[in-house]
mmCIF file of C-alpha atoms in Angstrom:
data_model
loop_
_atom_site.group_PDB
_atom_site.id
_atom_site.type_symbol
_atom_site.label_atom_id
_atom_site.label_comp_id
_atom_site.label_asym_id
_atom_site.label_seq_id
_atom_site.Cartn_x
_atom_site.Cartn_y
_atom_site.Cartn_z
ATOM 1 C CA UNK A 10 52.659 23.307 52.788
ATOM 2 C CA UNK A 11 52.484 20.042 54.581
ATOM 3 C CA UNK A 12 53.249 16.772 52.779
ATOM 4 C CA UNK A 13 49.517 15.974 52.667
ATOM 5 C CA UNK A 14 48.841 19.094 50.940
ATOM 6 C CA UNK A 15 51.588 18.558 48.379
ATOM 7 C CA UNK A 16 49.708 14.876 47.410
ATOM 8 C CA UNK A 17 46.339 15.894 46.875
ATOM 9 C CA UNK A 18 46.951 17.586 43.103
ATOM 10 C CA UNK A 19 50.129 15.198 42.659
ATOM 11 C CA UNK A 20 47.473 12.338 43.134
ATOM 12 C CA UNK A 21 44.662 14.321 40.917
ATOM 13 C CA UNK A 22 47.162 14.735 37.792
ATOM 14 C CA UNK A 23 48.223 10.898 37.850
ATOM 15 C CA UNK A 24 44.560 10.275 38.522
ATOM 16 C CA UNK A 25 43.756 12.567 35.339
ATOM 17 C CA UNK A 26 46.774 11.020 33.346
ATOM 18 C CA UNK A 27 45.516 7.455 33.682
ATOM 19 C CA UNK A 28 42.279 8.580 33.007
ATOM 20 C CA UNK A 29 43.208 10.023 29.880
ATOM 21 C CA UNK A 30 45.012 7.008 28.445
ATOM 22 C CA UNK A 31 42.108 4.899 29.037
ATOM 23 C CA UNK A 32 40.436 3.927 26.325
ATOM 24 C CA UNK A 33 36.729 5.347 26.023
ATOM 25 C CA UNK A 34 34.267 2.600 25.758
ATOM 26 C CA UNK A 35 31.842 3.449 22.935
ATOM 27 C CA UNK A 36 28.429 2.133 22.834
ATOM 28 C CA UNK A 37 29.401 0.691 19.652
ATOM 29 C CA UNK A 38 29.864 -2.853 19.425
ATOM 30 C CA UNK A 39 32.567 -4.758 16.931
ATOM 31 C CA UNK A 40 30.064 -6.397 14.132
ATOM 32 C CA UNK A 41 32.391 -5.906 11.030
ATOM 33 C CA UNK A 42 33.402 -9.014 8.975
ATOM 34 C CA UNK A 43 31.206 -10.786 11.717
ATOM 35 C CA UNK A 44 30.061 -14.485 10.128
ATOM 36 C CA UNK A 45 26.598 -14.281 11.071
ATOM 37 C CA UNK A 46 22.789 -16.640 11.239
ATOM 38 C CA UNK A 47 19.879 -15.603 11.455
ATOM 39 C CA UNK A 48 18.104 -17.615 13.889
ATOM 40 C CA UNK A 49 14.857 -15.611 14.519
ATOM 41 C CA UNK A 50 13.341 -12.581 11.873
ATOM 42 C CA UNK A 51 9.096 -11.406 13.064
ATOM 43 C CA UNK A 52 7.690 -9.488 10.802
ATOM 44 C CA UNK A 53 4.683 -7.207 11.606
ATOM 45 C CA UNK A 54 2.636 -5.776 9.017
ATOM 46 C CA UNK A 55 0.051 -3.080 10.243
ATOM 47 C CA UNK A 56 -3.509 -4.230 9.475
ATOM 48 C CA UNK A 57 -3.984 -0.394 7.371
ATOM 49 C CA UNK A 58 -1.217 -1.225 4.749
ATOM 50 C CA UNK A 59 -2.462 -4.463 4.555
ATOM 51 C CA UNK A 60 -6.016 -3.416 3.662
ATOM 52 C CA UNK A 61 -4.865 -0.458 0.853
ATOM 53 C CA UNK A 62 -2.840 -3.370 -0.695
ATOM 54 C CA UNK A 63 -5.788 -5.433 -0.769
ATOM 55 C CA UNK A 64 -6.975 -4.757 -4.153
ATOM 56 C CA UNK A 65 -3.157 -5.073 -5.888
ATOM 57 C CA UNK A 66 -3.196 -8.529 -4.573
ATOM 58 C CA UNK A 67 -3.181 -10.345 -7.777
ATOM 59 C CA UNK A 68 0.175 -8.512 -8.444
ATOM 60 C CA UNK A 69 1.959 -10.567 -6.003
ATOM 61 C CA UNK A 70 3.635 -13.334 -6.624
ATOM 62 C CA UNK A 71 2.447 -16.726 -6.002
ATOM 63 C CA UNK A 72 3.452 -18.019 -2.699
ATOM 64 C CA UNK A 73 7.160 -20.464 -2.499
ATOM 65 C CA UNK A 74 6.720 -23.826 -2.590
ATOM 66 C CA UNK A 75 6.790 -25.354 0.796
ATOM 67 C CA UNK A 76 5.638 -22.292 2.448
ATOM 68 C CA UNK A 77 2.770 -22.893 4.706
ATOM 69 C CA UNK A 78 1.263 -19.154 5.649
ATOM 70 C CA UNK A 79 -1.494 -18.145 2.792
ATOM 71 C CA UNK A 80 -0.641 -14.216 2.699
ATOM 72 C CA UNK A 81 1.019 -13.693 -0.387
ATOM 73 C CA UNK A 82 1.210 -10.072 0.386
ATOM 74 C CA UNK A 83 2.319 -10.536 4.024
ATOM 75 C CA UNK A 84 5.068 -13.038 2.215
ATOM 76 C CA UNK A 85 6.753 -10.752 -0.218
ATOM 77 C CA UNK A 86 6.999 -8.512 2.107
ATOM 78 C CA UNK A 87 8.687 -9.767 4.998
ATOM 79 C CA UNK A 88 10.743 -11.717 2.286
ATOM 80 C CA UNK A 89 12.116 -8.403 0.770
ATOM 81 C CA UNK A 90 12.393 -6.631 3.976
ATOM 82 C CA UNK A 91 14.819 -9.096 4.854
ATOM 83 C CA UNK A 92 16.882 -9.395 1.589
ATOM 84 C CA UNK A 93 16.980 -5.607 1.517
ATOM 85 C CA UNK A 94 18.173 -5.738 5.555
ATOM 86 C CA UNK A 95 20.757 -8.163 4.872
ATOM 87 C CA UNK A 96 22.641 -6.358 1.238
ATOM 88 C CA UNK A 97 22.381 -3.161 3.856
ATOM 89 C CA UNK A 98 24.056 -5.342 6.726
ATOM 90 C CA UNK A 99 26.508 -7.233 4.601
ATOM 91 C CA UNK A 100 27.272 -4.098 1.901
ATOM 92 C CA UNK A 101 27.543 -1.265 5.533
ATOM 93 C CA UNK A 102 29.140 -3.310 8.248
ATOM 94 C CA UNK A 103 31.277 -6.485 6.208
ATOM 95 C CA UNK A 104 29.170 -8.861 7.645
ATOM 96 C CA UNK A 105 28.797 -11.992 5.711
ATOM 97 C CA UNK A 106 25.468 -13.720 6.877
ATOM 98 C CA UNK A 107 24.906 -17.492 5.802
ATOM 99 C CA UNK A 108 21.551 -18.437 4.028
ATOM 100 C CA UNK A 109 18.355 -18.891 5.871
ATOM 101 C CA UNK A 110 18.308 -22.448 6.128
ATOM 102 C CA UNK A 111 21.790 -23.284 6.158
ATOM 103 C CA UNK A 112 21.507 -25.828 9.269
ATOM 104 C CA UNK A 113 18.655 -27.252 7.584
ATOM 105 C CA UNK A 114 15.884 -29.404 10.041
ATOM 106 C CA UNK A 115 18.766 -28.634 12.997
ATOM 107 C CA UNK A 116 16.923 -25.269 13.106
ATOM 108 C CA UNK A 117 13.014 -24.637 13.598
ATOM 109 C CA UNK A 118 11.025 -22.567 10.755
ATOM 110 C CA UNK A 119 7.831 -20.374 10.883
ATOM 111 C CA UNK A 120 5.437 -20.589 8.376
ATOM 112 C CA UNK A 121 6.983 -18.709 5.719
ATOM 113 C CA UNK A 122 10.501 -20.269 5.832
ATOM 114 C CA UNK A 123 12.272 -18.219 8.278
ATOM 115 C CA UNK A 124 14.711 -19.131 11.411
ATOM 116 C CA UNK A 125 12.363 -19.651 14.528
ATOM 117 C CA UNK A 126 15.080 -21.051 16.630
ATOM 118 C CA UNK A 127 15.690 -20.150 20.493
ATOM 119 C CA UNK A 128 19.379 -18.954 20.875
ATOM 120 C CA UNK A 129 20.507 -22.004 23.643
ATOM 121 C CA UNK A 130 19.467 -24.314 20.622
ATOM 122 C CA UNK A 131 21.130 -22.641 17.875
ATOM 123 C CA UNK A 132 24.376 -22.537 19.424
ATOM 124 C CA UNK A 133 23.854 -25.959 20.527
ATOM 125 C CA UNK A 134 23.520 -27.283 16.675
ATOM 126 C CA UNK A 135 25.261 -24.339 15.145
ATOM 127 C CA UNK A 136 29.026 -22.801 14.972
ATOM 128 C CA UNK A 137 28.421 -19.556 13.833
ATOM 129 C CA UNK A 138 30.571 -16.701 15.129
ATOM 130 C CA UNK A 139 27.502 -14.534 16.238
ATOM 131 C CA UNK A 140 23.420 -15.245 15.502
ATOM 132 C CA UNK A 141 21.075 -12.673 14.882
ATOM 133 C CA UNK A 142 17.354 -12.011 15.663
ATOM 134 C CA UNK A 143 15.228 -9.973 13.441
ATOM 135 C CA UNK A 144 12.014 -8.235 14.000
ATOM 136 C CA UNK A 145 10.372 -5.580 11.329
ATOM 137 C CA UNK A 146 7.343 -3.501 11.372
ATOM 138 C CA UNK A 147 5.399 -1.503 8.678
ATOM 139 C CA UNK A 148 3.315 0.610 10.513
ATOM 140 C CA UNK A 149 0.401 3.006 8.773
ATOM 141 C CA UNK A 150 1.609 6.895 8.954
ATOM 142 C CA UNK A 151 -0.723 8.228 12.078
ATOM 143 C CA UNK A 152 -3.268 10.276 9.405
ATOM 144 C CA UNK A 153 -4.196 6.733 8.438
ATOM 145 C CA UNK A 154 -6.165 7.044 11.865
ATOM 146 C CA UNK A 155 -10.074 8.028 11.613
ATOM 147 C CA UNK A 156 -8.981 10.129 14.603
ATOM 148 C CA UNK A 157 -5.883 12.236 13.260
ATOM 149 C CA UNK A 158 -5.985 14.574 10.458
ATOM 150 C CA UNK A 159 -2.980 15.099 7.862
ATOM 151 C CA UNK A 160 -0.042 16.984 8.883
ATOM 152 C CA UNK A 161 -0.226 20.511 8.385
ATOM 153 C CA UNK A 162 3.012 20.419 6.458
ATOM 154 C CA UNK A 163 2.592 17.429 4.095
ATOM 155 C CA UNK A 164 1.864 18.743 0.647
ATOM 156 C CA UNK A 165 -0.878 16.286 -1.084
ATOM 157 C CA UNK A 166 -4.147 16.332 -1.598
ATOM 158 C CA UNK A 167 -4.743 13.227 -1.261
ATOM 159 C CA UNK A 168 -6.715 11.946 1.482
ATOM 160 C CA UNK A 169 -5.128 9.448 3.413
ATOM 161 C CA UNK A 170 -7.012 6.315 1.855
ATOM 162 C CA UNK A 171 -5.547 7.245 -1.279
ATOM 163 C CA UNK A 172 -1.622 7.044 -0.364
ATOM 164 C CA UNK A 173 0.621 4.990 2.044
ATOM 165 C CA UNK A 174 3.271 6.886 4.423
ATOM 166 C CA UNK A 175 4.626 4.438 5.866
ATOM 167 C CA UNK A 176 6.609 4.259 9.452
ATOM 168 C CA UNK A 177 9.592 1.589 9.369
ATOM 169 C CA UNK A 178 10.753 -0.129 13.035
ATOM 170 C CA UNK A 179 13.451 -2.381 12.599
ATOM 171 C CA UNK A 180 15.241 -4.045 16.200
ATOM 172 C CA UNK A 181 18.718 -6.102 15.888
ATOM 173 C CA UNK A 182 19.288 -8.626 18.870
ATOM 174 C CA UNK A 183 22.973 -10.299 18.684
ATOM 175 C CA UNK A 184 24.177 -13.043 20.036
ATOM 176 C CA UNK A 185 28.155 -14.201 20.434
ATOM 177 C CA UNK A 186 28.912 -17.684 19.923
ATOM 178 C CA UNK A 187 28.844 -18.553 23.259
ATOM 179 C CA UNK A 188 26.276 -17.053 26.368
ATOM 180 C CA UNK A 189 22.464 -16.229 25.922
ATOM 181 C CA UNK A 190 23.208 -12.670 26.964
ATOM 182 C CA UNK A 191 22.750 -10.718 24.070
ATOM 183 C CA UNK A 192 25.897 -8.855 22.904
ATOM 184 C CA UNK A 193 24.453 -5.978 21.285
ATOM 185 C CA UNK A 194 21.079 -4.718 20.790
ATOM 186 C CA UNK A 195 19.775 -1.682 17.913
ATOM 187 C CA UNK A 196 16.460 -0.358 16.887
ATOM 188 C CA UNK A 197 15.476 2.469 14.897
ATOM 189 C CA UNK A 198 12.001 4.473 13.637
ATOM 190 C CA UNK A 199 12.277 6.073 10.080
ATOM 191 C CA UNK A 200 9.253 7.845 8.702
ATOM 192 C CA UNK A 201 8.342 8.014 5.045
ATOM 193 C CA UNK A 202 7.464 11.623 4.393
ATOM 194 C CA UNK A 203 6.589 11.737 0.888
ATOM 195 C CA UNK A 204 3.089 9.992 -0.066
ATOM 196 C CA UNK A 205 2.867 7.127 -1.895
ATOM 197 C CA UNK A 206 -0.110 6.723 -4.583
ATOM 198 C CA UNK A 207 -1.761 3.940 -4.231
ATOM 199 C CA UNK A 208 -1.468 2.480 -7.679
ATOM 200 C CA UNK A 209 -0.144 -0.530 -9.198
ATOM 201 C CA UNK A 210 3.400 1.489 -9.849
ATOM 202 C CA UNK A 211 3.723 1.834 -5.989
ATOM 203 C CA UNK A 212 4.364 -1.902 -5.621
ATOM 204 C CA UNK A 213 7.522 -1.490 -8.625
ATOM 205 C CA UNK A 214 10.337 -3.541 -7.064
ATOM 206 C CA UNK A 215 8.353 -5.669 -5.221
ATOM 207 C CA UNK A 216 6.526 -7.599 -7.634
ATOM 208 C CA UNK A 217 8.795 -6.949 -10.637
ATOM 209 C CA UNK A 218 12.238 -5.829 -11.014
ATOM 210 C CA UNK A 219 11.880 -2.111 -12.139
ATOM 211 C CA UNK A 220 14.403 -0.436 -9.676
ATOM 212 C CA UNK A 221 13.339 3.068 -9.260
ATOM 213 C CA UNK A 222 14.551 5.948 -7.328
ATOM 214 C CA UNK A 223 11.900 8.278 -7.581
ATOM 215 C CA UNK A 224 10.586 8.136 -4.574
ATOM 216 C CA UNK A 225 7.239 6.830 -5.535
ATOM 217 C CA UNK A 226 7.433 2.958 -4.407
ATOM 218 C CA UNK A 227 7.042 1.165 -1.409
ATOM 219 C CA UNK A 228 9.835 -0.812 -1.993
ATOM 220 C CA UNK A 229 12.306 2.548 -1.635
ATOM 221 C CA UNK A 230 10.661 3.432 1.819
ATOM 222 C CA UNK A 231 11.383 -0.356 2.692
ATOM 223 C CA UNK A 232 14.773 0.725 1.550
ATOM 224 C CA UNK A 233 15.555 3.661 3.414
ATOM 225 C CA UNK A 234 14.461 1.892 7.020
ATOM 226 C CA UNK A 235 16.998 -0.790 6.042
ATOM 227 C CA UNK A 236 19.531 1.857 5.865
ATOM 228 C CA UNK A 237 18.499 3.815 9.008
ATOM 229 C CA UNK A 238 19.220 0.793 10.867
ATOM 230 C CA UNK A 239 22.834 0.377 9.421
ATOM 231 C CA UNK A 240 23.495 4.381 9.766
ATOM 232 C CA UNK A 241 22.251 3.608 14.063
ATOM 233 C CA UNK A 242 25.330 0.720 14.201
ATOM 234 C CA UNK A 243 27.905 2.682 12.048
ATOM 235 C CA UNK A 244 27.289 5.664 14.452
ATOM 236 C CA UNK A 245 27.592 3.583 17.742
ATOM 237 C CA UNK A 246 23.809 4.872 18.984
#
């Protein structure tokens, strides 16, 4: 066997070796005991919902002072989405993320008191570790069409005016300290299966501070795409 020969699986098995003791770069990013701002949070709430919780209105509270949008609805609601995504963030992953308006007028607002600040000037003003955009949907289960029918396998009666299923979308942009590259990105979809009377009990946690876990409240389903988001980091997808 010529000396050539003799190299080729010599050079394979070091090639093999130092592949081996590489370390294999997960998808995962570091975010634990992260100091993080929020600098950005959209929140979409499907016209549908919006509409069934129409007549439970009055059940709402009144709107913060200083707040300038006129949806109470549309207000709790992307209020408690975002308390319930932060104790998820902070509770799952160690993070420890700074109040909304901790830089004060340095930082741009929406309407209903969130961060609305592009990431070039938050890190200009800021000096946070990482900053975090936010966006949140509540989108009407697809029987809520006129178009689709219920799902063969959902057990109710109910017709689909008379219940809420709804879908949770929740996307996680952050940023380092430094750069306007984003240094890791998440979204995830999580489905509400079980329907949700439309009743004044379906809005318990949201507009007082019964804490059920019956599975018969917005607020839980809120809940459980707050969690499905976490569960997408802690698993590196």
């Amino acid at each position: 066997m010529s000396r050539h020969l003799r190299f080729v699986p010599i050079f394979w098995a070091v090639l093999l070796g130092f592949t081996l003791l590489v370390p294999a770069v997960s998808s995962a990013k570091n975010l634990r005991n992260k100091q993080v701002v929020l600098i950005g949070y959209s929140f979409s709430l499907d016209s549908k919902i919006r509409k069934k919780l129409a007549p439970y209105e009055e059940l709402f509270p009144d709107l913060p002072r200083g707040v300038k949008g006129k949806d109470r609805v549309y207000s709790r609601l992307k209020a408690i989405s975002y308390e319930m995504l932060r104790m998820r963030l902070e509770k799952g992953l160690s993070l420890f993320i700074l109040p909304v308006n901790v830089y004060g007028r340095r930082f741009d607002y929406d309407d209903y008191g969130f961060p609305d600040t592009g990431i070039e000037k938050a890190q200009r003003w800021g000096d946070a570790k990482m900053y975090l955009k936010v966006h949140i949907s509540l989108i009407a289960s697809p029987e809520s069409s006129l178009f689709t029918s219920k799902p063969e396998d959902l057990d109710t009666d109910l017709e689909p005016d008379e219940y809420l299923r709804p879908q949770v979308k929740v996307e996680l942009t952050f940023y380092k300290s430094k750069g306007i590259i984003p240094y890791a990105n998440y979204s995830s979809e999580m489905q509400w299966q079980t329907p949700l009377v439309l009743e004044p009990t379906v809005l318990d946690g949201l507009v007082n501070t019964m804490d059920r876990t019956d599975l018969r409240t917005l607020r839980e389903a809120i809940d459980l795409g707050m969690s499905a988001i976490v569960e997408k980091i802690e698993g590196g997808k």
